[in-house]
Amino acid sequence: ATSLGSPATAVLTIAGAAPRVGGGGPPGERAVVTMDMYPSFSAAINTIGVSIPTTLLIDSAGTVTRNTTVPPNVTLQFDGARQLSVDRGVTVTIDGPLNAPARQIFAGTGVVLFGPTYKADIYPQWWGAAFDSVTDDSTAWQAAINAASAGSRVVITGISAIGSAGVLIDKKTDFTLDGEGRGGIKVTGASVRRVSAMGRTVIAVTGVVNTKIHGLTINGNNTASNLIGMFQGTGSEISDNWTTGGGQNAAITVVGGSHNRILRNVVRSTI
């Protein structure tokens, strides 16, 4: 028998579970262990190793105090209200699937990154986005965007208040920010991120390649700011967005770059 370093190792078929957001792989037989079997999250990952397909149930609160990479063979599954808190200066890199409800699962001042082998969607709720049009969700949006690797999609499932920090998408490749026609922003900040070439911009997209901003509803709330601005993008796209009540230079502006596309956007009530 193969040991995962726990008193008992269960092998079962995960099937028929409640729907989750995230990158759950296909159902099948795999080892299932719980975090409370180990002294820490990092110890659990190190003990499981990189070869045995394993689901690690996050069934107790955990603080990550050193850099840890979750390999592709490990699926993280969050149940109940449990979270991983990542200490300042610490990075958790997730290369395997993740199953989680649409609520906060990451806390702390450290960094969570999804590696190149993570191929599922990413949600700002995992960093605490409220999507209530009142709470400033800019920190959660930024954490989700920063966590994405090439090929990732950050999905916006509701309307977020975005304050003075705005949102920055910088030097991403093969990245999509997608409101799917229903998610988006209500601007609540008096001023937002300033990009020298574009001025104040709510969603600032800079130095990207093959990146898409799609399906967002943006209420600028009569702010004198560009609502979507792209600077020096290459082969990228701003499409199927709906905007109102904003625009320093324009509601949607593109400066520099090459082979970019602005398609099927609806712009109303610029100021």
Coordinates of C-alpha atoms in Angstrom, one line a residue:
A1 CA 0.0 0.0 0.0
T2 CA 1.1 3.5 -0.7
S3 CA 1.4 5.8 2.4
L4 CA 0.7 9.6 2.4
G5 CA 2.1 10.0 5.8
S6 CA -1.3 10.0 7.6
P7 CA -2.7 7.5 10.1
A8 CA -5.1 6.2 7.5
T9 CA -5.4 6.8 3.8
A10 CA -8.9 6.7 2.2
V11 CA -9.3 5.9 -1.4
L12 CA -12.8 6.6 -2.9
T13 CA -14.6 7.9 -5.9
I14 CA -15.5 11.6 -5.8
A15 CA -18.7 11.8 -7.8
G16 CA -22.1 13.5 -7.5
A17 CA -20.7 16.3 -5.3
A18 CA -22.4 19.7 -5.3
P19 CA -21.3 21.9 -8.2
R20 CA -18.2 24.0 -7.5
V21 CA -16.4 26.8 -9.2
G22 CA -12.8 26.1 -10.1
G23 CA -10.7 23.4 -11.7
G24 CA -12.0 20.1 -10.4
G25 CA -10.6 17.3 -12.5
P26 CA -12.7 14.4 -13.8
P27 CA -14.2 12.1 -11.1
G28 CA -12.1 9.1 -10.4
E29 CA -10.4 7.0 -7.7
R30 CA -7.8 9.0 -5.8
A31 CA -6.4 9.3 -2.3
V32 CA -8.3 11.7 -0.1
V33 CA -6.7 13.2 3.0
T34 CA -7.6 16.1 5.3
M35 CA -5.4 19.0 6.3
D36 CA -5.9 18.2 10.0
M37 CA -3.9 15.0 9.5
Y38 CA -0.7 17.2 9.1
P39 CA 1.0 19.8 11.2
S40 CA 0.7 22.4 8.5
F41 CA -0.5 23.0 4.9
S42 CA 3.1 23.0 3.7
A43 CA 3.8 19.7 5.5
A44 CA 0.7 18.1 3.9
I45 CA 1.9 19.1 0.4
N46 CA 5.4 17.9 1.0
T47 CA 4.2 14.6 2.4
I48 CA 1.8 13.9 -0.4
G49 CA 4.5 14.4 -3.0
V50 CA 4.2 14.7 -6.8
S51 CA 3.1 11.3 -8.0
I52 CA -0.1 10.1 -6.2
P53 CA -3.4 11.6 -7.4
T54 CA -4.7 13.1 -4.1
T55 CA -7.5 15.4 -2.9
L56 CA -6.5 17.5 0.1
L57 CA -9.6 18.6 2.0
I58 CA -9.1 22.0 3.6
D59 CA -11.2 21.1 6.7
S60 CA -9.4 23.3 9.2
A61 CA -8.0 26.8 9.1
G62 CA -4.4 27.0 8.1
T63 CA -1.6 29.6 8.0
V64 CA 1.0 29.2 5.3
T65 CA 4.4 30.5 6.6
R66 CA 6.7 29.4 3.8
N67 CA 6.7 29.3 0.0
T68 CA 4.7 26.2 -1.1
T69 CA 3.9 24.8 -4.5
V70 CA 0.9 22.6 -4.9
P71 CA 1.8 20.0 -7.7
P72 CA -0.6 19.0 -10.5
N73 CA -1.5 15.7 -8.9
V74 CA -3.0 17.4 -5.8
T75 CA -6.6 18.8 -5.9
L76 CA -7.4 21.3 -3.2
Q77 CA -11.0 21.1 -2.0
F78 CA -12.4 23.8 0.3
D79 CA -15.5 22.9 2.4
G80 CA -17.4 24.8 4.9
A81 CA -15.9 28.2 5.8
R82 CA -12.3 27.2 5.9
Q83 CA -9.6 29.4 4.5
L84 CA -5.9 29.4 3.8
S85 CA -4.1 32.5 5.3
V86 CA -0.9 33.3 3.5
D87 CA 1.7 35.2 5.6
R88 CA 3.4 38.4 4.3
G89 CA 6.3 37.6 2.0
V90 CA 5.1 34.0 1.3
T91 CA 3.9 32.7 -2.0
V92 CA 1.6 29.7 -2.6
T93 CA 1.7 28.5 -6.2
I94 CA -1.2 26.2 -7.3
D95 CA -0.5 23.9 -10.2
G96 CA -3.3 21.4 -9.6
P97 CA -7.1 21.6 -9.7
L98 CA -9.1 23.6 -7.1
N99 CA -12.7 23.0 -5.9
A100 CA -14.2 25.8 -3.9
P101 CA -17.5 27.5 -3.4
A102 CA -18.0 31.1 -4.4
R103 CA -16.7 32.7 -1.2
Q104 CA -13.4 33.7 0.4
I105 CA -10.9 30.9 0.6
F106 CA -7.6 33.0 0.6
A107 CA -6.7 35.4 3.3
G108 CA -3.5 37.1 4.7
T109 CA -1.1 39.5 3.0
G110 CA 0.9 36.9 1.1
V111 CA 0.5 36.0 -2.5
V112 CA -1.4 33.2 -4.3
L113 CA -0.4 32.4 -7.9
F114 CA -1.9 29.8 -10.3
G115 CA 0.8 28.0 -12.3
P116 CA 0.8 27.2 -16.0
T117 CA -0.8 23.8 -15.5
Y118 CA -3.9 25.3 -13.8
K119 CA -6.4 25.5 -16.6
A120 CA -9.7 26.5 -14.9
D121 CA -11.3 29.8 -14.1
I122 CA -10.4 32.1 -11.3
Y123 CA -12.9 34.1 -9.2
P124 CA -12.4 37.3 -7.2
Q125 CA -14.7 35.9 -4.5
W126 CA -11.9 33.6 -3.5
W127 CA -10.2 36.8 -2.2
G128 CA -13.3 38.2 -0.6
A129 CA -15.1 40.1 -3.3
A130 CA -18.6 40.9 -2.1
F131 CA -20.3 41.9 -5.5
D132 CA -22.8 44.1 -3.6
S133 CA -22.1 47.3 -5.6
V134 CA -21.1 49.0 -2.3
T135 CA -18.1 47.2 -0.8
D136 CA -14.8 48.2 -2.6
D137 CA -13.8 44.9 -4.3
S138 CA -10.7 46.4 -6.1
T139 CA -8.3 44.5 -3.9
A140 CA -10.0 41.2 -4.6
W141 CA -10.1 41.8 -8.3
Q142 CA -6.5 42.8 -8.3
A143 CA -5.5 39.6 -6.4
A144 CA -7.4 37.4 -8.8
I145 CA -5.8 39.1 -11.9
N146 CA -2.3 39.0 -10.4
A147 CA -2.8 35.3 -9.6
A148 CA -3.6 34.3 -13.2
S149 CA -1.0 32.7 -15.5
A150 CA -1.0 32.5 -19.3
G151 CA -4.2 30.9 -20.5
S152 CA -6.3 31.8 -17.4
R153 CA -9.7 33.5 -17.3
V154 CA -10.9 35.7 -14.4
V155 CA -14.7 35.5 -14.3
I156 CA -16.8 38.4 -12.9
T157 CA -20.2 37.0 -11.8
G158 CA -21.8 40.2 -10.3
I159 CA -21.5 43.9 -10.0
S160 CA -18.6 45.2 -7.9
A161 CA -17.9 48.6 -6.5
I162 CA -14.4 49.7 -7.6
G163 CA -12.8 52.5 -5.7
S164 CA -10.0 54.9 -6.3
A165 CA -7.3 52.2 -6.8
G166 CA -9.0 50.9 -10.0
V167 CA -7.7 47.7 -11.6
L168 CA -4.5 47.0 -13.4
I169 CA -3.9 44.3 -16.0
D170 CA -0.2 44.5 -16.7
K171 CA 2.0 42.4 -19.0
K172 CA -0.4 39.5 -19.2
T173 CA -0.3 37.0 -22.0
D174 CA -3.3 34.9 -23.2
F175 CA -5.5 36.3 -20.4
T176 CA -9.2 37.0 -20.3
L177 CA -11.2 39.2 -17.9
D178 CA -14.8 38.1 -18.6
G179 CA -18.1 39.5 -17.2
E180 CA -20.0 37.0 -19.4
G181 CA -22.5 39.7 -20.1
R182 CA -23.7 40.0 -16.5
G183 CA -20.8 41.0 -14.3
G184 CA -19.0 44.3 -14.0
I185 CA -18.3 47.5 -12.1
K186 CA -19.9 50.4 -10.4
V187 CA -17.2 53.1 -10.0
T188 CA -17.2 54.6 -6.5
G189 CA -13.8 56.3 -6.3
A190 CA -13.4 60.0 -6.8
S191 CA -10.4 59.3 -9.0
V192 CA -8.8 56.1 -10.2
R193 CA -5.4 54.7 -11.3
R194 CA -3.5 57.2 -13.5
V195 CA -1.6 55.9 -16.5
S196 CA 0.6 58.7 -18.0
A197 CA -0.3 57.9 -21.6
M198 CA -4.1 57.6 -21.0
G199 CA -4.9 59.6 -17.8
R200 CA -7.2 58.2 -15.1
T201 CA -8.4 54.8 -16.0
V202 CA -10.7 52.4 -14.2
I203 CA -9.5 49.2 -15.9
A204 CA -5.9 49.9 -17.1
V205 CA -4.5 47.3 -19.5
T206 CA -0.8 47.8 -20.2
G207 CA 1.8 45.8 -22.1
V208 CA -0.5 42.8 -22.7
V209 CA -0.4 40.2 -25.5
N210 CA -3.4 38.3 -26.7
T211 CA -5.5 39.5 -23.9
K212 CA -9.3 40.0 -23.9
I213 CA -11.6 42.3 -21.9
H214 CA -15.0 40.9 -22.5
G215 CA -18.7 41.1 -21.5
L216 CA -18.4 43.7 -18.7
T217 CA -21.1 46.1 -17.6
I218 CA -19.4 49.3 -16.3
N219 CA -21.2 52.2 -14.7
G220 CA -18.7 55.0 -14.5
N221 CA -21.0 56.9 -12.0
N222 CA -20.1 60.1 -13.8
T223 CA -16.4 59.9 -13.0
A224 CA -14.0 61.8 -15.2
S225 CA -12.0 58.6 -16.0
N226 CA -11.6 56.3 -18.9
L227 CA -13.5 53.2 -18.1
I228 CA -11.3 50.8 -20.1
G229 CA -7.9 51.8 -21.4
M230 CA -5.3 49.8 -23.2
F231 CA -1.7 51.0 -23.6
Q232 CA 0.8 49.2 -25.8
G233 CA -1.2 46.0 -26.2
T234 CA -0.5 43.5 -28.9
G235 CA -3.1 41.3 -30.6
S236 CA -5.6 42.0 -27.8
E237 CA -9.3 42.7 -27.7
I238 CA -12.0 44.8 -25.9
S239 CA -15.3 43.4 -26.9
D240 CA -19.0 43.1 -26.0
N241 CA -18.8 45.5 -23.0
W242 CA -21.5 48.0 -22.0
T243 CA -20.4 51.3 -20.4
T244 CA -22.1 54.4 -19.2
G245 CA -21.3 57.6 -17.2
G246 CA -17.5 57.9 -17.7
G247 CA -14.7 59.0 -19.9
Q248 CA -11.7 61.3 -19.3
N249 CA -10.5 60.9 -22.9
A250 CA -13.1 58.3 -23.9
A251 CA -15.1 55.5 -22.2
I252 CA -12.9 53.0 -24.1
T253 CA -9.4 54.1 -25.3
V254 CA -6.5 52.4 -26.9
V255 CA -3.1 54.0 -27.1
G256 CA -0.2 52.5 -29.0
G257 CA 0.4 48.8 -29.6
S258 CA -0.6 46.9 -32.7
H259 CA -3.2 44.5 -34.0
N260 CA -5.7 45.3 -31.3
R261 CA -9.5 45.1 -31.8
I262 CA -12.4 47.0 -30.3
L263 CA -15.6 45.1 -31.2
R264 CA -19.4 45.3 -30.4
N265 CA -19.1 47.6 -27.3
V266 CA -22.0 49.8 -26.3
V267 CA -21.0 53.2 -25.0
R268 CA -23.6 55.5 -23.4
S269 CA -23.5 58.9 -21.6
T270 CA -19.9 59.8 -21.7
I271 CA -18.9 62.9 -19.8

